[in-house]
Short mmCIF file of C-alpha atoms in Angstrom, two decimals:
data_model
loop_
_atom_site.label_atom_id
_atom_site.label_comp_id
_atom_site.label_asym_id
_atom_site.label_seq_id
_atom_site.Cartn_x
_atom_site.Cartn_y
_atom_site.Cartn_z
CA MET A 1 -84.25 36.38 -7.24
CA GLY A 2 -84.63 32.33 -5.64
CA ALA A 3 -84.56 30.98 -9.93
CA LEU A 4 -80.75 33.55 -9.91
CA ASP A 5 -79.45 32.59 -7.50
CA ALA A 6 -79.96 28.52 -8.32
CA GLY A 7 -78.50 28.90 -11.68
CA ALA A 8 -82.40 29.31 -13.34
CA VAL A 9 -81.97 31.97 -15.53
CA ASP A 10 -83.80 31.77 -17.91
CA ALA A 11 -87.46 31.67 -15.61
CA ALA A 12 -85.95 34.20 -13.82
CA ILE A 13 -85.43 36.52 -16.27
CA GLY A 14 -89.16 36.49 -18.07
CA LEU A 15 -90.88 37.20 -15.09
CA LEU A 16 -88.92 39.80 -13.99
CA ARG A 17 -90.20 41.11 -17.82
CA GLN A 18 -93.23 40.13 -17.41
CA ALA A 19 -92.98 42.37 -14.39
CA VAL A 20 -91.05 45.57 -16.42
CA ALA A 21 -94.16 45.14 -18.40
CA GLU A 22 -96.90 44.68 -15.88
CA SER A 23 -94.88 47.84 -13.42
CA ARG A 24 -95.91 50.09 -17.16
CA GLU A 25 -98.84 48.90 -18.18
CA LEU A 26 -99.73 49.93 -14.07
CA ASP A 27 -98.02 53.50 -14.51
CA ASP A 28 -96.46 52.30 -11.14
CA GLY A 29 -93.55 54.18 -11.03
CA PRO A 30 -92.46 53.03 -7.40
CA LEU A 31 -93.06 49.56 -8.82
CA ALA A 32 -91.25 50.72 -12.38
CA VAL A 33 -88.79 51.77 -10.80
CA GLN A 34 -88.26 47.66 -9.17
CA SER A 35 -88.49 45.50 -11.07
CA LEU A 36 -86.24 47.64 -13.78
CA ILE A 37 -83.43 47.56 -11.75
CA ALA A 38 -84.09 43.84 -10.72
CA LEU A 39 -84.29 43.20 -14.88
CA GLY A 40 -80.74 44.92 -15.31
CA SER A 41 -79.39 42.89 -12.21
CA ALA A 42 -79.99 40.79 -13.15
CA LEU A 43 -78.78 40.92 -16.89
CA ALA A 44 -75.83 42.53 -15.61
CA HIS A 45 -74.59 39.13 -13.26
CA SER A 46 -76.16 36.37 -15.24
CA VAL A 47 -76.97 36.86 -18.70
CA ARG A 48 -73.01 37.10 -20.37
CA GLY A 49 -73.35 39.38 -23.47
CA ARG A 50 -76.75 41.19 -21.87
CA ASP A 51 -74.47 44.05 -20.80
CA GLY A 52 -76.00 46.65 -22.88
CA GLU A 53 -79.05 45.62 -22.44
CA ALA A 54 -78.20 45.23 -18.56
CA ALA A 55 -77.67 49.07 -18.96
CA GLY A 56 -80.46 50.29 -20.65
CA PHE A 57 -83.60 49.04 -17.97
CA LEU A 58 -80.53 50.72 -15.13
CA HIS A 59 -80.65 53.72 -16.85
CA GLU A 60 -84.40 53.41 -17.14
CA ALA A 61 -84.98 53.22 -14.04
CA ILE A 62 -83.23 56.00 -12.56
CA GLY A 63 -84.82 58.71 -14.43
CA VAL A 64 -88.23 56.72 -12.79
CA ALA A 65 -86.30 57.62 -9.89
CA ASP A 66 -86.19 61.42 -10.66
CA GLY A 67 -89.20 61.39 -12.32
CA VAL A 68 -91.18 59.90 -9.16
CA GLY A 69 -89.59 62.27 -6.41
CA ALA A 70 -87.25 58.62 -4.56
CA PRO A 71 -83.50 59.12 -6.18
CA GLY A 72 -82.50 57.44 -2.93
CA SER A 73 -84.74 54.06 -4.12
CA ALA A 74 -82.59 53.93 -7.41
CA ALA A 75 -78.83 53.80 -5.29
CA ARG A 76 -78.67 50.01 -5.93
CA ALA A 77 -78.89 50.66 -10.17
CA HIS A 78 -76.07 53.28 -9.39
CA ARG A 79 -74.09 50.89 -7.71
CA GLU A 80 -74.49 47.46 -10.83
CA LEU A 81 -74.27 50.34 -13.35
CA GLY A 82 -70.74 50.92 -11.22
CA TYR A 83 -69.98 46.34 -11.03
CA ILE A 84 -70.82 46.38 -15.00
CA GLU A 85 -67.60 49.17 -15.34
CA VAL A 86 -65.85 47.04 -13.34
CA LEU A 87 -66.01 44.66 -15.20
CA ARG A 88 -65.67 46.64 -18.22
CA GLY A 89 -61.59 47.16 -16.79
CA ARG A 90 -63.15 50.96 -16.64
CA TYR A 91 -62.52 51.80 -12.89
CA ASP A 92 -62.52 55.66 -13.38
CA ARG A 93 -65.80 55.28 -14.39
CA ALA A 94 -66.66 52.81 -11.73
CA GLN A 95 -65.82 54.91 -9.36
CA LEU A 96 -68.81 57.84 -9.37
CA TRP A 97 -71.16 55.14 -10.26
CA LEU A 98 -69.66 53.20 -6.63
CA HIS A 99 -70.03 56.75 -4.50
CA SER A 100 -73.38 58.15 -6.17
CA ALA A 101 -74.89 54.74 -4.52
CA GLU A 102 -73.96 54.64 -1.53
CA THR A 103 -74.73 59.27 -1.08
CA LEU A 104 -77.81 57.57 -2.09
CA ALA A 105 -77.94 54.75 -0.56
CA ASP A 106 -78.51 56.80 2.68
CA GLU A 107 -78.78 54.61 5.84
CA ASN A 108 -79.73 51.32 3.95
CA ALA A 109 -77.07 49.51 5.09
CA THR A 110 -77.55 46.74 2.32
CA GLU A 111 -76.36 49.13 -0.39
CA HIS A 112 -73.66 50.55 1.34
CA ALA A 113 -71.92 47.32 1.83
CA TRP A 114 -72.34 45.83 -2.14
CA ALA A 115 -70.99 49.42 -3.09
CA ARG A 116 -67.78 48.85 -0.61
CA ALA A 117 -67.49 44.84 -1.87
CA VAL A 118 -67.50 45.84 -5.11
CA ARG A 119 -65.73 48.81 -5.02
CA GLY A 120 -62.82 46.61 -3.25
CA VAL A 121 -63.15 44.12 -6.50
CA ALA A 122 -62.28 47.03 -8.11
CA LEU A 123 -59.44 48.34 -6.12
CA THR A 124 -57.67 44.63 -5.78
CA ASP A 125 -58.47 44.26 -9.94
CA LEU A 126 -55.75 47.94 -9.79
CA GLY A 127 -53.90 46.66 -7.32
CA ARG A 128 -54.04 48.91 -4.54
CA TYR A 129 -54.27 46.12 -1.90
CA ARG A 130 -53.84 47.89 1.18
CA ASP A 131 -56.38 48.96 0.26
CA ALA A 132 -58.92 47.32 -0.91
CA ARG A 133 -58.40 44.82 1.86
CA ILE A 134 -59.71 48.24 3.73
CA THR A 135 -62.64 48.49 1.86
CA LEU A 136 -63.10 44.65 1.69
CA ASP A 137 -62.96 45.20 5.75
CA THR A 138 -66.39 47.78 5.91
CA ALA A 139 -67.88 45.23 3.23
CA LEU A 140 -68.26 42.72 5.97
CA HIS A 141 -68.49 44.05 8.64
CA LEU A 142 -71.72 46.08 7.48
CA ALA A 143 -72.71 42.90 5.77
CA GLU A 144 -73.02 41.02 9.08
CA ALA A 145 -73.53 43.83 11.38
CA GLY A 146 -76.95 43.75 8.44
CA GLN A 147 -77.13 40.13 8.04
CA VAL A 148 -76.99 40.92 3.76
CA GLY A 149 -75.43 36.59 3.81
CA HIS A 150 -74.44 37.17 0.04
CA VAL A 151 -72.57 40.51 0.39
CA GLU A 152 -70.59 38.08 2.82
CA ALA A 153 -69.90 35.23 0.48
CA TRP A 154 -68.92 38.17 -2.51
CA ALA A 155 -66.22 39.96 -0.42
CA TRP A 156 -65.42 36.73 2.71
CA THR A 157 -63.88 35.59 -2.08
CA PHE A 158 -62.35 38.50 -3.06
CA ARG A 159 -60.52 38.74 0.42
CA GLY A 160 -59.48 35.75 -0.41
CA ARG A 161 -58.32 37.06 -3.97
CA LEU A 162 -56.28 39.52 -2.55
CA HIS A 163 -54.49 37.34 -0.20
CA LEU A 164 -54.30 35.02 -2.97
CA LEU A 165 -52.76 36.88 -4.95
CA ARG A 166 -50.47 38.73 -2.01
CA ARG A 167 -49.68 34.02 -1.83
CA GLU A 168 -50.97 34.69 1.93
CA LEU A 169 -51.32 31.15 2.05
CA GLU A 170 -53.35 30.26 4.82
CA GLU A 171 -55.23 33.83 4.96
CA ALA A 172 -56.83 33.13 1.25
CA ARG A 173 -57.45 29.51 3.08
CA GLU A 174 -59.40 31.15 5.49
CA CYS A 175 -61.11 33.12 3.42
CA LEU A 176 -61.92 31.39 1.09
CA THR A 177 -63.18 28.67 2.73
CA ALA A 178 -65.51 30.86 4.79
CA GLY A 179 -66.54 32.34 1.09
CA LEU A 180 -67.23 28.71 -0.42
CA SER A 181 -69.18 28.26 3.75
CA CYS A 182 -71.28 30.85 2.67
CA ALA A 183 -72.23 30.77 -1.26
CA HIS A 184 -73.09 27.05 0.22
CA SER A 185 -74.81 27.94 2.54
CA LEU A 186 -77.16 31.03 0.50
CA ARG A 187 -77.36 28.14 -2.16
CA TRP A 188 -75.90 30.77 -4.52
CA THR A 189 -74.96 27.80 -7.12
CA ALA A 190 -73.86 30.71 -9.88
CA PHE A 191 -71.49 31.71 -7.30
CA VAL A 192 -70.15 28.70 -6.12
CA PRO A 193 -67.16 28.34 -9.08
CA LEU A 194 -65.28 31.24 -8.30
CA PRO A 195 -64.33 30.86 -4.85
CA GLU A 196 -63.86 26.48 -5.21
CA ILE A 197 -62.24 28.31 -8.49
CA LEU A 198 -59.83 30.13 -5.98
CA LEU A 199 -59.38 28.00 -3.55
CA ALA A 200 -57.97 25.50 -5.49
CA GLU A 201 -55.62 27.18 -6.62
CA VAL A 202 -54.77 27.43 -2.83
CA ASP A 203 -54.72 23.52 -2.88
CA LEU A 204 -52.25 24.14 -6.24
CA LEU A 205 -49.36 26.56 -4.29
CA ASP A 206 -49.71 24.68 -1.06
CA GLY A 207 -48.74 21.38 -3.39
CA ARG A 208 -52.41 19.02 -2.95
CA VAL A 209 -52.10 19.34 -7.15
CA ASP A 210 -55.21 16.19 -7.05
CA ALA A 211 -57.05 17.80 -4.73
CA ALA A 212 -56.58 21.26 -7.17
CA ALA A 213 -57.45 19.41 -9.93
CA SER A 214 -60.56 17.73 -8.40
CA ALA A 215 -61.60 20.94 -7.92
CA TYR A 216 -60.61 22.71 -10.77
CA GLU A 217 -63.30 20.06 -12.55
CA HIS A 218 -66.37 20.86 -10.92
CA ALA A 219 -65.81 23.65 -11.53
CA HIS A 220 -65.09 23.72 -14.43
CA ALA A 221 -68.81 21.48 -14.90
CA MET A 222 -71.29 24.20 -12.85
CA ALA A 223 -69.60 26.84 -15.03
CA LEU A 224 -70.26 25.05 -18.14
CA GLN A 225 -73.67 24.51 -16.74
CA LEU A 226 -74.22 28.37 -16.38
CA GLU A 227 -72.56 29.03 -19.18
CA ASP A 228 -70.77 31.28 -17.52
CA PRO A 229 -67.85 32.08 -19.27
CA CYS A 230 -65.99 33.96 -16.42
CA TRP A 231 -65.92 31.21 -14.63
CA GLU A 232 -64.84 29.09 -17.27
CA GLY A 233 -62.27 30.68 -17.66
CA GLY A 234 -60.59 30.57 -14.64
CA ALA A 235 -61.24 26.51 -14.51
CA ALA A 236 -59.79 25.65 -17.94
CA ARG A 237 -56.78 27.76 -16.45
CA GLY A 238 -56.51 25.82 -13.86
CA LEU A 239 -57.11 22.87 -15.11
CA GLY A 240 -53.68 23.66 -17.06
CA LEU A 241 -51.91 24.49 -14.17
CA VAL A 242 -52.29 21.69 -13.09
CA ALA A 243 -51.16 19.86 -16.10
CA ALA A 244 -48.25 22.26 -16.10
CA TYR A 245 -47.45 20.79 -11.63
CA ARG A 246 -48.05 17.22 -13.59
CA GLY A 247 -45.09 18.38 -16.07
CA ASP A 248 -47.43 18.18 -19.07
CA THR A 249 -46.92 21.31 -21.39
CA SER A 250 -48.24 20.54 -23.49
CA THR A 251 -51.64 20.08 -22.30
CA ALA A 252 -51.22 22.72 -20.26
CA ARG A 253 -50.52 24.90 -23.27
CA GLN A 254 -54.93 23.25 -24.87
CA TRP A 255 -56.08 24.53 -21.41
CA ILE A 256 -55.08 27.97 -20.51
CA THR A 257 -55.30 28.89 -24.66
CA ARG A 258 -58.86 28.41 -23.74
CA ALA A 259 -59.36 29.01 -20.61
CA ARG A 260 -58.54 33.51 -22.77
CA GLN A 261 -60.83 31.96 -25.57
CA ARG A 262 -63.43 30.80 -23.41
CA CYS A 263 -63.83 34.40 -20.72
CA THR A 264 -63.38 36.35 -23.94
CA ARG A 265 -65.85 33.95 -26.01
CA LEU A 266 -68.36 37.01 -24.73
CA PRO A 267 -68.17 41.05 -25.15
CA ASP A 268 -69.01 41.88 -21.37
CA ALA A 269 -67.57 39.35 -19.94
CA TYR A 270 -64.59 40.21 -16.80
CA LEU A 271 -61.77 41.98 -18.72
CA TRP A 272 -59.08 40.73 -15.22
CA VAL A 273 -60.09 37.47 -15.27
CA GLU A 274 -59.22 37.60 -19.05
CA GLY A 275 -55.51 39.13 -17.75
CA TYR A 276 -55.47 37.13 -14.96
CA CYS A 277 -55.52 33.59 -17.56
CA LEU A 278 -53.04 35.83 -19.79
CA ASP A 279 -50.28 36.03 -17.21
CA ALA A 280 -50.46 31.84 -17.17
CA LEU A 281 -49.91 31.33 -20.60
CA CYS A 282 -47.34 33.83 -20.62
CA ALA A 283 -45.64 32.20 -18.09
CA LEU A 284 -45.88 29.21 -19.34
CA ALA A 285 -44.25 30.02 -22.66
CA VAL A 286 -41.60 31.79 -20.97
CA GLU A 287 -40.45 28.80 -20.27
CA HIS A 288 -41.45 26.62 -22.57
CA TYR A 289 -42.45 28.23 -26.00
CA PRO A 290 -40.46 31.65 -26.26
CA ALA A 291 -41.05 31.76 -29.42
CA GLU A 292 -45.40 32.44 -29.96
CA ALA A 293 -44.58 34.47 -26.21
CA ARG A 294 -44.17 38.56 -27.13
CA GLN A 295 -47.16 38.54 -28.70
CA TRP A 296 -49.36 36.66 -26.05
CA ILE A 297 -47.21 39.30 -23.62
CA ASP A 298 -47.97 42.09 -26.05
CA ASP A 299 -51.49 40.91 -25.59
CA LEU A 300 -51.09 41.06 -21.87
CA GLU A 301 -49.37 44.36 -21.38
CA ALA A 302 -52.55 46.50 -23.91
CA LEU A 303 -54.62 44.71 -22.03
CA ALA A 304 -53.36 45.53 -18.62
CA THR A 305 -52.14 49.15 -19.37
CA ARG A 306 -55.59 50.18 -20.61
CA THR A 307 -57.45 49.43 -17.56
CA GLY A 308 -55.05 50.47 -15.52
CA MET A 309 -54.90 47.01 -13.05
CA ARG A 310 -51.24 48.02 -12.49
CA GLU A 311 -49.81 44.14 -11.34
CA LEU A 312 -50.83 42.42 -14.21
CA VAL A 313 -48.42 45.61 -16.55
CA VAL A 314 -45.34 44.57 -14.33
CA ARG A 315 -46.26 40.99 -14.83
CA ALA A 316 -46.08 42.06 -18.50
CA TYR A 317 -42.64 43.91 -17.95
CA ALA A 318 -41.49 40.72 -15.95
CA HIS A 319 -42.45 38.54 -18.90
CA ARG A 320 -40.26 40.08 -21.42
CA GLY A 321 -37.29 40.55 -19.45
CA LYS A 322 -37.18 36.68 -19.28
CA LEU A 323 -37.23 36.62 -22.78
CA GLY A 324 -33.61 38.68 -22.34
CA ASP A 325 -35.41 42.76 -23.10
CA PRO A 326 -32.70 44.39 -20.12
CA HIS A 327 -34.76 47.43 -20.68
CA ALA A 328 -38.42 45.89 -19.25
CA ALA A 329 -36.72 43.78 -16.90
CA ARG A 330 -35.51 47.09 -15.21
CA ALA A 331 -39.41 48.92 -15.63
CA ALA A 332 -40.51 45.21 -13.87
CA ARG A 333 -38.36 46.38 -10.79
CA GLN A 334 -38.89 49.65 -10.45
CA LEU A 335 -42.91 49.53 -11.05
CA THR A 336 -43.12 46.30 -7.86
CA VAL A 337 -42.67 49.04 -6.29
CA GLU A 338 -46.48 50.70 -6.88
CA VAL A 339 -47.62 47.89 -5.85
CA ASP A 340 -48.41 46.90 -2.49
CA ASN A 341 -47.24 42.91 -3.06
CA PRO A 342 -43.90 41.18 -1.90
CA ALA A 343 -44.93 38.05 -3.61
CA LEU A 344 -44.08 40.52 -7.12
CA GLY A 345 -40.46 40.28 -5.47
CA ALA A 346 -40.23 36.29 -6.76
CA LEU A 347 -40.66 37.34 -10.34
CA GLU A 348 -36.80 39.21 -10.80
#
């Protein structure tokens, strides 16, 4: 799996396909389970646009594990199916898969840590920050106790995202720095752009615009090399924010519009990132391009309500309120109390 961490996706996928084929030829059930899960996981995490194929291999792994009387060996497959559902914003389904993953994991600390880590992401997406922090803290504790470095990098990064969204910048910087350091130490190149992007936003909000611009540019270059639409979108959004901070609203609009396009260019990219990009686009448009803002606000509201991303629902109503809709402004104030984020008060 080192090739995947380093971003050498094609080579790794090819080897895993060969392993699956050989396990089938040998009719070796336990080997087939492990190779199917490894291939399904690799496709889900590293090859955007292939989550349908990934899910097929993961479901096959579950079936084989049940057939050989070792359902517990498929805990990872359940967890990865939960991860795929998180990407698509189907959080109820994700919770079911993650719950079954933990049930099957028994005393496997690594699987418990990963299931909690993915669940923490889902809870953050939904605006359930208190529950998300508890869940991510548990994942981090399990990861540190079991020396599961990848979960540590993940949990620190997504705890940092949580603090960033709540505008707790000191805590966000601490967590994201830890996440980025872990990712570098693991040579997890495929993950590095995410903490780098989020840390750049902390810099931007702290007024360190040049540092933020440099980090966004580096993350964007890495994302293009990795061909990861989520990281491409996140970095492009950041470059748009930098342009807006510098007063270049035309360039800002181009970058953030491109960010939304890039993060949705494949059918199974992370929907929360699209929402994050849309929110930034709406904020820019309300202030500088009000005639175009309504369609983007409609898109944000539709995405957020369909998936249950409560904070983004609030933000959609708040944007509409700033365009002069008093009913939307009132709805935003009422819905804010349902989201554990004091930063939403700044929207009024």
